[in-house]
Coordinates of C-alpha atoms and ligand atoms in Angstrom, one line a residue:
M1 CA 6.7 19.5 14.4
I2 CA 4.9 16.2 14.5
L3 CA 7.5 13.3 13.4
I4 CA 4.4 11.1 11.8
D5 CA 5.4 8.0 13.4
G6 CA 4.5 5.1 11.1
K7 CA 5.9 2.3 13.3
K8 CA 4.0 3.1 16.7
I9 CA 0.8 3.8 14.0
A10 CA 1.3 0.6 12.2
A11 CA 1.7 -1.2 15.9
E12 CA -1.8 0.3 17.1
L13 CA -3.2 -0.9 14.0
R14 CA -2.0 -4.2 14.1
E15 CA -2.7 -4.3 17.9
E16 CA -6.5 -3.6 17.0
L17 CA -6.3 -6.2 13.8
K18 CA -5.3 -9.2 16.5
Q19 CA -8.3 -8.3 18.7
E20 CA -10.0 -7.9 15.7
V21 CA -8.8 -11.6 14.6
V22 CA -10.4 -12.9 18.3
E23 CA -13.9 -11.7 17.5
L24 CA -13.9 -13.4 14.4
K25 CA -12.9 -16.2 15.7
T26 CA -15.2 -16.0 18.5
K27 CA -18.1 -15.6 16.1
Y28 CA -17.2 -18.2 12.6
N29 CA -14.6 -20.3 14.4
K30 CA -12.0 -19.6 12.0
V31 CA -9.6 -17.1 10.9
P32 CA -9.1 -15.1 8.0
G33 CA -6.1 -16.7 5.6
L34 CA -3.6 -15.0 3.7
T35 CA -1.5 -16.7 0.8
V36 CA 2.0 -15.7 -0.2
I37 CA 2.9 -16.8 -4.0
L38 CA 6.9 -16.1 -4.1
I39 CA 8.4 -16.8 -7.5
G40 CA 12.4 -16.8 -7.4
D41 CA 14.7 -15.6 -4.9
M42 CA 15.3 -12.1 -5.0
A43 CA 16.6 -10.8 -2.2
P44 CA 13.9 -8.1 -1.2
S45 CA 10.9 -9.7 -2.3
Q46 CA 12.2 -12.7 0.1
I47 CA 12.7 -9.9 2.7
Y48 CA 9.0 -8.1 1.9
V49 CA 7.4 -11.8 1.7
R50 CA 9.5 -12.9 5.0
N51 CA 8.2 -9.4 6.6
K52 CA 4.4 -10.4 5.4
E53 CA 4.0 -13.7 6.7
K54 CA 5.8 -12.7 10.4
S55 CA 2.7 -10.2 10.8
A56 CA 0.4 -11.8 9.6
N57 CA 0.8 -14.8 12.3
E58 CA 1.7 -11.9 14.8
V59 CA -1.9 -11.0 14.1
G60 CA -3.1 -14.1 14.7
L61 CA -4.0 -14.8 10.6
K62 CA -3.5 -18.4 8.7
S63 CA -0.7 -17.3 6.7
E64 CA 1.2 -19.2 3.7
V65 CA 3.7 -18.7 1.6
I66 CA 4.6 -20.7 -1.9
R67 CA 7.1 -19.9 -2.9
Y68 CA 8.3 -21.3 -7.5
P69 CA 11.7 -21.0 -9.2
D70 CA 12.1 -18.2 -11.1
T71 CA 11.8 -20.9 -14.0
V72 CA 8.5 -21.2 -13.2
E73 CA 5.8 -21.5 -16.1
E74 CA 2.9 -19.3 -16.0
K75 CA 0.2 -22.0 -16.4
T76 CA 1.5 -23.2 -13.1
I77 CA 1.0 -19.9 -11.2
L78 CA -2.4 -19.5 -13.0
E79 CA -3.6 -22.9 -11.8
K80 CA -2.8 -22.7 -8.2
I81 CA -4.3 -19.0 -7.8
E82 CA -7.0 -20.8 -9.6
E83 CA -7.3 -23.6 -6.6
L84 CA -6.7 -20.2 -3.9
N85 CA -10.2 -18.8 -5.4
N86 CA -11.9 -21.7 -4.9
D87 CA -10.8 -22.7 -1.2
E88 CA -12.5 -21.4 1.3
T89 CA -9.9 -21.4 4.1
I90 CA -8.3 -18.4 1.7
S91 CA -9.4 -15.4 2.3
G92 CA -6.0 -13.4 0.4
I93 CA -4.2 -14.2 -2.0
L94 CA -0.8 -11.7 -3.1
V95 CA 1.2 -12.6 -5.9
Q96 CA 5.1 -10.9 -4.9
L97 CA 6.0 -8.2 -7.8
P98 CA 7.5 -8.5 -9.9
L99 CA 7.2 -11.4 -11.7
P100 CA 9.9 -12.9 -13.9
K101 CA 9.6 -11.8 -17.4
H102 CA 8.0 -14.6 -19.0
I103 CA 5.0 -14.1 -17.0
D104 CA 2.6 -12.2 -18.0
K105 CA 1.6 -9.6 -14.4
Q106 CA -1.6 -8.5 -15.8
K107 CA -3.2 -12.0 -16.5
V108 CA -1.7 -13.2 -12.8
I109 CA -3.4 -9.9 -11.5
E110 CA -6.6 -10.3 -13.3
T111 CA -6.7 -14.4 -12.5
I112 CA -6.8 -13.4 -8.4
A113 CA -10.6 -13.2 -7.3
P114 CA -11.5 -9.7 -6.9
S115 CA -12.6 -10.7 -3.6
K116 CA -10.0 -11.8 -2.2
D117 CA -7.5 -9.7 -4.3
V118 CA -5.6 -7.8 -0.4
D119 CA -2.9 -5.7 -3.2
G120 CA -6.1 -4.2 -4.6
F121 CA -4.9 -4.6 -8.1
H122 CA -6.9 -5.8 -9.9
P123 CA -9.2 -3.8 -12.5
M124 CA -12.6 -4.1 -10.6
N125 CA -11.6 -2.9 -7.5
V126 CA -9.5 -0.2 -9.3
G127 CA -12.8 0.0 -11.0
N128 CA -14.4 -0.2 -7.9
L129 CA -12.0 2.4 -5.9
S130 CA -12.8 4.8 -8.8
S131 CA -16.1 4.7 -8.2
G132 CA -16.6 5.6 -4.2
Y133 CA -17.8 1.7 -3.7
E134 CA -16.8 -0.5 -1.3
S135 CA -12.8 -2.3 -2.5
S136 CA -9.9 -3.3 -1.6
V137 CA -7.3 -0.1 -1.6
P138 CA -3.9 -1.2 -2.6
C139 CA -1.7 -1.2 1.0
T140 CA 0.9 2.0 1.2
P141 CA -1.7 4.0 -0.1
L142 CA -4.0 3.1 2.5
G143 CA -1.2 3.5 5.2
C144 CA -0.6 6.8 4.0
Y145 CA -4.5 7.9 4.0
L146 CA -4.8 6.3 7.9
M147 CA -1.6 8.1 8.9
I148 CA -3.3 12.0 7.4
K149 CA -6.3 11.2 8.9
K150 CA -4.3 10.6 12.2
I151 CA -3.1 14.4 11.8
E152 CA -6.0 15.7 10.4
P153 CA -9.5 13.8 10.8
N154 CA -11.7 16.5 8.4
L155 CA -10.3 16.5 5.0
S156 CA -12.6 18.6 3.5
G157 CA -11.6 21.2 1.2
K158 CA -8.3 20.8 2.1
K159 CA -5.7 21.3 -1.5
A160 CA -3.7 17.8 -2.0
V161 CA -0.7 17.5 -4.0
V162 CA 0.0 13.1 -4.9
V163 CA 3.4 13.7 -7.0
G164 CA 3.5 10.4 -8.6
R165 CA 1.3 8.9 -11.1
S166 CA 2.2 4.9 -10.6
N167 CA -1.1 2.7 -10.5
L168 CA 0.6 1.6 -7.3
N169 CA 0.6 4.6 -5.3
G170 CA -0.3 7.8 -7.3
K171 CA -3.5 6.5 -8.4
P172 CA -5.1 5.4 -5.5
M173 CA -3.5 7.9 -3.3
T174 CA -5.8 10.7 -5.7
Q175 CA -9.1 8.3 -5.6
L176 CA -8.8 8.3 -1.7
L177 CA -8.1 11.9 -0.9
L178 CA -11.0 12.5 -4.0
K179 CA -13.1 10.2 -1.2
E180 CA -12.6 13.0 1.8
N181 CA -13.3 15.7 -0.6
C182 CA -9.9 17.0 -1.3
T183 CA -9.5 18.9 -4.1
V184 CA -6.7 16.2 -5.6
T185 CA -3.9 17.8 -8.0
I186 CA -1.9 14.6 -9.9
T187 CA 1.4 15.2 -10.6
H188 CA 4.0 13.5 -12.9
S189 CA 7.6 13.4 -14.7
R190 CA 6.1 15.7 -17.5
T191 CA 4.1 18.5 -14.7
K192 CA 5.7 22.1 -15.8
D193 CA 6.1 23.6 -12.4
L194 CA 6.1 20.9 -9.8
K195 CA 7.9 23.9 -7.4
A196 CA 4.3 26.1 -8.1
E197 CA 1.8 23.0 -7.5
C198 CA 3.4 22.1 -4.5
L199 CA 3.1 25.8 -3.0
E200 CA 0.0 25.1 -3.6
A201 CA -1.0 21.8 -1.8
D202 CA -2.2 21.8 2.2
I203 CA -0.8 17.7 2.4
I204 CA 1.7 16.9 -0.2
V205 CA 1.7 13.4 -1.3
A206 CA 5.1 12.0 -2.7
A207 CA 5.8 8.6 -5.0
V208 CA 8.5 8.9 -7.5
G209 CA 11.6 7.2 -6.7
I210 CA 13.8 10.1 -6.7
P211 CA 15.9 10.7 -3.9
E212 CA 15.1 14.4 -2.2
L213 CA 13.2 15.5 -4.9
V214 CA 10.7 17.8 -3.0
K215 CA 12.5 20.6 -1.1
G216 CA 11.8 22.1 1.6
D217 CA 11.2 25.5 -0.2
W218 CA 8.2 23.7 -2.2
V219 CA 6.0 23.5 0.9
K220 CA 4.0 25.5 2.2
K221 CA 3.9 27.0 6.0
D222 CA 1.9 23.8 8.1
A223 CA 1.6 21.3 4.9
I224 CA 1.0 17.8 5.7
V225 CA 4.1 15.6 4.0
I226 CA 3.6 12.2 3.2
D227 CA 6.8 10.6 2.2
V228 CA 6.4 7.2 0.3
G229 CA 9.7 7.1 -1.5
I230 CA 12.9 4.8 -0.6
N231 CA 16.5 5.6 -2.4
K232 CA 19.3 3.8 -1.7
T233 CA 21.7 6.3 -1.6
E234 CA 25.8 6.1 -0.4
N235 CA 23.7 8.5 2.7
G236 CA 21.8 5.1 2.9
L237 CA 17.9 5.6 2.5
V238 CA 16.2 8.7 1.9
G239 CA 13.3 9.4 0.3
D240 CA 11.2 11.3 -1.9
V241 CA 11.2 14.5 0.3
A242 CA 14.3 16.3 1.7
F243 CA 13.6 15.7 5.1
D244 CA 15.6 18.7 6.7
E245 CA 14.7 20.9 4.8
V246 CA 10.8 20.1 4.9
S247 CA 10.6 19.2 8.2
K248 CA 11.3 22.8 9.4
V249 CA 8.0 24.3 7.7
A250 CA 6.0 21.1 7.9
K251 CA 3.3 20.7 10.3
A252 CA 3.6 16.8 10.4
L253 CA 6.0 15.1 7.8
T254 CA 6.8 11.2 7.7
P255 CA 10.2 9.7 7.9
V256 CA 12.2 7.1 6.0
P257 CA 12.5 4.7 6.8
G258 CA 9.8 4.3 9.7
G259 CA 6.9 5.8 8.0
V260 CA 4.9 4.7 5.3
G261 CA 6.9 1.4 5.2
P262 CA 5.8 -0.1 8.5
M263 CA 1.7 1.0 7.1
T264 CA 2.1 -1.1 4.2
I265 CA 2.3 -4.3 6.1
A266 CA -0.3 -3.8 8.2
C267 CA -2.4 -2.5 6.1
L268 CA -1.8 -6.0 3.9
L269 CA -3.5 -7.0 6.7
K270 CA -6.1 -4.9 7.3
N271 CA -7.3 -6.2 4.1
T272 CA -7.1 -9.7 4.4
I273 CA -9.4 -9.0 7.5
D274 CA -11.9 -7.0 5.6
C275 CA -11.8 -9.3 2.5
F276 CA -13.0 -12.2 5.3
K277 CA -15.7 -10.1 6.3
R278 CA -17.1 -9.4 2.8
S279 CA -17.6 -13.2 2.1
Q280 CA -18.9 -13.7 5.5
K281 CA -21.9 -11.1 4.2
Ligands
NAD301 P1 6.8 4.2 -10.4 O1 7.9 4.6 -10.7 O2 5.9 2.9 -10.9 O3 6.4 5.9 -10.2 C1 6.7 6.8 -10.0 C2 5.8 8.7 -10.5 O4 6.9 9.3 -10.5 C3 5.7 7.8 -12.3 O5 4.2 8.2 -12.4 C4 6.5 9.1 -12.5 O6 5.4 10.0 -13.9 C5 6.6 10.3 -11.5 N1 8.3 11.2 -11.5 C6 8.6 10.6 -12.3 N2 10.2 11.5 -12.1 C7 9.3 12.9 -11.6 C8 9.3 13.9 -11.4 N3 10.2 14.5 -11.4 N4 8.6 15.3 -11.2 C9 7.6 14.5 -10.8 N5 7.1 13.0 -11.3 C10 8.5 12.7 -11.1 O7 7.2 4.2 -9.3 P2 6.1 4.2 -7.6 O8 6.2 2.3 -7.8 O9 4.9 4.8 -7.2 O10 7.3 4.0 -6.4 C11 7.7 5.5 -6.1 C12 8.6 5.2 -5.0 O11 8.2 4.4 -3.7 C13 9.8 4.8 -5.0 O12 11.0 5.3 -4.0 C14 9.1 3.0 -4.4 O13 10.8 2.6 -4.1 C15 8.1 3.8 -3.4 N6 7.9 3.0 -2.4 C16 7.3 2.9 -1.4 C17 6.5 1.7 -1.0 C18 6.5 1.5 0.8 O14 5.7 1.0 1.6 N7 7.1 2.7 1.6 C19 6.2 0.9 -1.2 C20 5.5 1.1 -3.0 C21 6.7 2.0 -3.3

């Protein structure tokens, strides 16, 4: 069984991106800039944002975090986003989710210029992705996609099952696999026989949020299994896949932690650089 080492693949990607930033700096005499807006002091968001800033600095991006208290007015955030949309030194804007209840998430997402939407959540980017056009792609499914391609460069004709249909993970993952000519089944909480669906799959991507939902006897021999789930349990962090059981049948599997997580941040940096490159065209 191949243990898909997300930490290592993410480190390699960051190294490539670092090199690319050097080349872009030589060519354009400027570097891509990422601005993260962080509202409130929720511990997980603070940690994510700190990691994003550290990684951005490591690859040589110009990075900035703008912090607001959780009492900030929605209008203040929307005005700040407009200001960043018009700032030529900023290539990517990310508003860390979740937001306080009084701030309309969709309004915030739609205020970010699609060309600077490094999370790929703007309806224009969602539409472009599903139409097969160039777009920013949400970072977590993009990371999953890059790992799958490392294991199997030619996905044409493969059967893929995506477990979970969130806008963040399941839906964009489905689009990426479709683009690679997979036959994709998207499953969710109302799916009648999830085990039977999974047993058909050459590739399974689980993004659900239920500890160890996908069992060993749900997985076809030699399938590639990507575990997006991050679940806190009494036994520590576990994914949506029963790792010990599935590792006995799968061809390749991501661990939790150390699989999808590190790739998510590396893909945010990739998206920032891609936004910069498109803006120079
Ligand atoms: P979500 O809650 O938005 O969506 C979960 C999806 O799972 C829904 O579409 C739902 O229909 C489906 N579902 C629920 N119960 C099911 C069942 N019994 N059978 C089949 N499908 C079922 O979650 P999300 O934001 O997509 O996140 C999913 C998981 O991924 C969470 O554990 C989250 O913490 C993790 N996550 C990890 C990363 C990372 O970087 N590794 C990033 C984002 C999310």
